[in-house]
Amino acid sequence: MIDLWEKETVLRQIFNNNFCTHLLDFLIKEEMTTSNFQERGKKFFPKIKEWRKDYLLKEEKMELYGVMASEFHLVVMELCLDFYAADKEEVGKYALMMFLLGQFEDLKRAESACCNIKYDEDFFRRYYPEFLEFFVGREGVISDFEKVLCDEFQYEFSQESVVQMTKESLIQELKEYEESSLCRFSYYCEEYSENKECIEKLKKEYPRYHDFISKLEEDAGILQVFRINELSCDFAVYYIVERQDSVCFLLVEDYV
């Protein structure tokens, strides 16, 4: 077991502008990669399914009107991972597991999209040769599937991405998202009242979101919170909510 400062340090060492290196090393260590492009995802997706089966206790998804863009999505995953008592190696492993579980929560869509993956190495070689450095020494164990993953997340994090928070500050941020979303949604309802199906669908989501916040407020078991990233139209925000016997992972996206 390590203290909170050490956990934050481990998270900062992973979620920064060198994230792709850590991601690739993790995928290789977990035997989730393949060097054969024709077998892309054949080891990756079964591992995601295995983690969901072994660790996922509960999952909830909510959609509000966008806070800054047009769509605000929240994915909540309750996982039976002992993040509280984890050592340094386990903290890193659990963090990357949660990241991948969140990013690939819609497995059916992800597996379908995998079939259409295209990686243009000539483009990167010409315009972004530094990107290819991620793969040096790993060519024999990865395919274009893993390279596309790195391309998708290479600018996701910065050196200051990880912040330690209190339960109260987490709740305050979630409430601010709700307030901003509601304000913009009220305007949408006035200006586009003919879109009744969309409006009615979103109206049902706000009570669910509010109930989720209320449950967090009442949850006396929350020990510590880590936030990775700040909300923007370009990058997702991730919250790791630590309890003594489980961990809650929140993925927040606000996009067009």
XYZ file of C-alpha atoms in Angstrom:
256
model
C 0.000 0.000 0.000
C 1.304 3.472 -0.909
C 0.196 6.921 0.231
C -1.828 9.435 -1.783
C 1.196 11.458 -2.869
C 2.845 8.327 -4.272
C -0.375 7.358 -6.091
C -0.576 10.774 -7.673
C 3.074 10.460 -8.696
C 2.445 7.078 -10.362
C -0.570 8.476 -12.226
C 1.448 11.503 -13.341
C 4.151 9.187 -14.651
C 1.569 7.455 -16.885
C -0.863 10.160 -17.955
C 1.442 12.697 -19.569
C 2.786 13.515 -23.031
C 4.618 10.169 -23.033
C 1.382 8.229 -22.504
C 1.689 6.122 -25.648
C 4.924 4.549 -24.427
C 3.251 3.443 -21.199
C 0.171 2.236 -23.056
C 2.184 0.137 -25.501
C 4.331 -1.374 -22.756
C 1.193 -2.260 -20.812
C -0.516 -3.863 -23.820
C 2.580 -5.917 -24.574
C 2.980 -7.026 -20.946
C -0.688 -8.069 -20.790
C -0.256 -9.979 -24.071
C -2.941 -7.905 -25.798
C -0.994 -7.168 -28.990
C -0.334 -9.058 -32.192
C 2.185 -8.428 -34.950
C -0.239 -9.754 -37.577
C -2.572 -7.037 -38.836
C -5.046 -9.657 -40.073
C -5.469 -10.721 -36.448
C -5.804 -7.158 -35.116
C -7.792 -6.977 -31.918
C -7.898 -10.772 -31.546
C -6.070 -10.580 -28.209
C -7.136 -7.060 -27.250
C -10.923 -7.368 -27.147
C -11.048 -10.736 -25.327
C -8.944 -9.166 -22.560
C -11.353 -6.213 -22.269
C -14.241 -8.680 -22.026
C -12.356 -10.673 -19.396
C -11.805 -7.542 -17.282
C -15.461 -6.590 -17.563
C -16.491 -10.067 -16.405
C -13.998 -10.219 -13.549
C -14.089 -6.665 -12.193
C -17.138 -4.710 -13.359
C -19.747 -4.511 -10.604
C -22.035 -1.896 -12.097
C -22.152 0.381 -15.132
C -24.299 3.397 -15.901
C -24.380 5.759 -18.866
C -25.959 9.207 -19.065
C -26.293 11.750 -21.841
C -27.027 15.447 -21.351
C -27.017 18.414 -23.669
C -23.450 19.580 -24.176
C -21.679 21.755 -21.629
C -19.578 23.427 -24.332
C -20.380 21.331 -27.412
C -23.582 19.503 -28.408
C -23.311 16.201 -26.509
C -22.248 15.490 -22.926
C -21.677 11.842 -22.023
C -20.961 10.327 -18.629
C -19.938 6.686 -18.151
C -19.779 5.405 -14.567
C -18.067 2.107 -13.808
C -17.996 0.517 -10.366
C -15.068 -1.919 -10.235
C -13.917 -4.423 -7.625
C -10.294 -3.295 -7.824
C -8.389 -2.739 -4.597
C -7.022 0.648 -5.622
C -6.920 1.723 -1.970
C -4.359 -0.899 -0.891
C -2.537 -1.164 -4.233
C 1.228 -0.886 -4.543
C 2.933 1.232 -7.215
C 2.818 -1.440 -9.907
C -0.836 -2.228 -9.216
C -1.835 1.447 -9.260
C -0.362 1.779 -12.747
C -1.975 -1.439 -13.946
C -5.407 -0.601 -12.534
C -5.299 2.931 -13.951
C -4.599 1.687 -17.482
C -7.203 -1.057 -17.129
C -9.821 1.531 -16.152
C -8.776 3.826 -18.981
C -9.212 1.046 -21.553
C -12.466 -0.200 -20.019
C -13.850 3.327 -20.273
C -12.643 3.962 -23.803
C -13.961 0.620 -25.050
C -17.178 0.416 -23.044
C -19.126 -0.001 -26.299
C -17.375 -3.206 -27.344
C -19.683 -4.056 -30.226
C -19.062 -0.720 -31.915
C -15.330 -0.837 -31.146
C -14.909 -4.329 -32.601
C -16.781 -3.292 -35.728
C -14.640 -0.171 -36.133
C -11.519 -2.296 -35.715
C -12.191 -3.906 -39.084
C -11.903 -0.515 -40.793
C -8.688 0.613 -39.120
C -6.190 2.245 -41.442
C -2.747 3.460 -40.482
C -0.934 5.711 -42.947
C 2.738 5.302 -42.053
C 3.862 7.376 -45.025
C 1.874 10.327 -43.651
C 3.545 10.108 -40.242
C 6.953 9.506 -41.746
C 6.599 12.677 -43.793
C 4.884 15.045 -41.342
C 5.328 13.605 -37.826
C 8.463 11.431 -37.800
C 8.704 11.789 -34.001
C 5.474 9.790 -33.670
C 7.195 6.724 -35.138
C 9.657 6.729 -32.246
C 6.949 5.167 -30.053
C 7.292 1.935 -32.010
C 11.072 1.556 -32.097
C 12.031 -1.817 -30.633
C 8.409 -2.968 -30.551
C 7.856 -3.645 -34.259
C 7.861 -7.418 -33.804
C 5.002 -7.471 -31.296
C 2.579 -4.781 -32.532
C 0.474 -4.180 -35.628
C -1.244 -1.164 -37.175
C -4.067 -1.662 -34.658
C -1.822 -0.606 -31.759
C -0.339 2.232 -33.835
C -3.809 3.640 -34.475
C -4.535 3.480 -30.736
C -1.430 5.548 -30.091
C -2.402 8.014 -32.801
C -5.789 8.486 -31.145
C -4.403 9.157 -27.676
C -0.983 10.692 -28.310
C -2.170 14.241 -27.475
C -4.724 13.236 -24.833
C -2.584 14.115 -21.814
C -0.028 16.699 -20.682
C 2.500 16.852 -17.860
C -0.110 18.505 -15.601
C -3.029 16.195 -16.407
C -3.379 14.552 -12.972
C -4.894 16.440 -10.024
C -5.740 15.145 -6.566
C -9.219 16.239 -5.441
C -11.607 15.967 -2.530
C -15.047 14.414 -2.723
C -16.545 17.895 -2.341
C -14.583 19.339 -5.263
C -15.621 16.406 -7.474
C -19.275 16.963 -6.646
C -18.903 20.688 -7.274
C -17.473 20.055 -10.743
C -20.267 17.604 -11.605
C -22.849 20.159 -10.472
C -21.220 22.837 -12.592
C -21.439 20.545 -15.614
C -25.140 20.056 -14.890
C -25.831 23.778 -14.478
C -24.023 24.716 -17.679
C -25.724 21.928 -19.596
C -29.184 22.877 -18.304
C -28.659 26.507 -19.268
C -27.739 25.605 -22.835
C -30.453 22.946 -23.020
C -33.135 25.505 -22.034
C -32.042 27.660 -24.940
C -32.102 24.639 -27.259
C -35.653 23.789 -26.181
C -36.798 27.327 -27.026
C -35.035 27.611 -30.345
C -35.597 24.064 -31.611
C -38.890 23.101 -30.036
C -39.776 21.062 -33.125
C -37.131 18.475 -32.148
C -39.496 16.947 -29.637
C -38.077 13.429 -29.625
C -34.553 14.626 -28.832
C -35.804 17.074 -26.191
C -37.943 14.490 -24.411
C -35.090 12.007 -24.406
C -32.682 14.485 -22.826
C -35.235 15.689 -20.274
C -35.290 12.200 -18.790
C -31.516 12.180 -18.345
C -31.222 15.148 -15.986
C -33.027 13.490 -13.037
C -30.741 10.445 -13.452
C -27.656 12.645 -13.448
C -28.905 14.564 -10.406
C -29.608 11.310 -8.560
C -26.087 10.133 -9.296
C -24.645 13.285 -7.726
C -26.917 12.852 -4.701
C -25.653 9.306 -4.202
C -22.058 10.555 -4.304
C -22.903 13.169 -1.681
C -24.351 10.484 0.578
C -21.460 8.059 0.003
C -19.404 8.132 3.221
C -17.005 5.517 1.842
C -15.229 7.805 -0.636
C -11.621 8.260 0.468
C -9.931 10.173 -2.319
C -10.453 11.377 -5.878
C -8.034 11.851 -8.761
C -8.961 13.792 -11.885
C -7.139 13.258 -15.163
C -7.537 16.142 -17.651
C -9.925 19.089 -17.609
C -13.166 19.167 -19.578
C -12.810 20.434 -23.142
C -14.268 19.707 -26.566
C -11.051 17.907 -27.508
C -10.277 15.563 -24.622
C -12.176 13.380 -22.189
C -11.975 13.798 -18.421
C -11.419 10.817 -16.148
C -12.135 10.584 -12.427
C -10.843 7.812 -10.176
C -12.993 7.715 -7.044
C -11.296 5.588 -4.429
C -13.097 3.554 -1.772
C -11.650 1.019 0.642
C -13.199 -1.992 -1.108
C -13.816 -0.777 -4.671
C -13.132 2.031 -7.108
C -15.500 4.118 -9.201
C -14.246 5.260 -12.606
C -15.945 8.175 -14.359
C -15.437 9.021 -18.027
C -16.780 12.420 -19.100
C -16.884 13.568 -22.722
C -18.260 16.745 -24.225
C -18.164 16.804 -28.008
C -19.913 17.777 -31.238
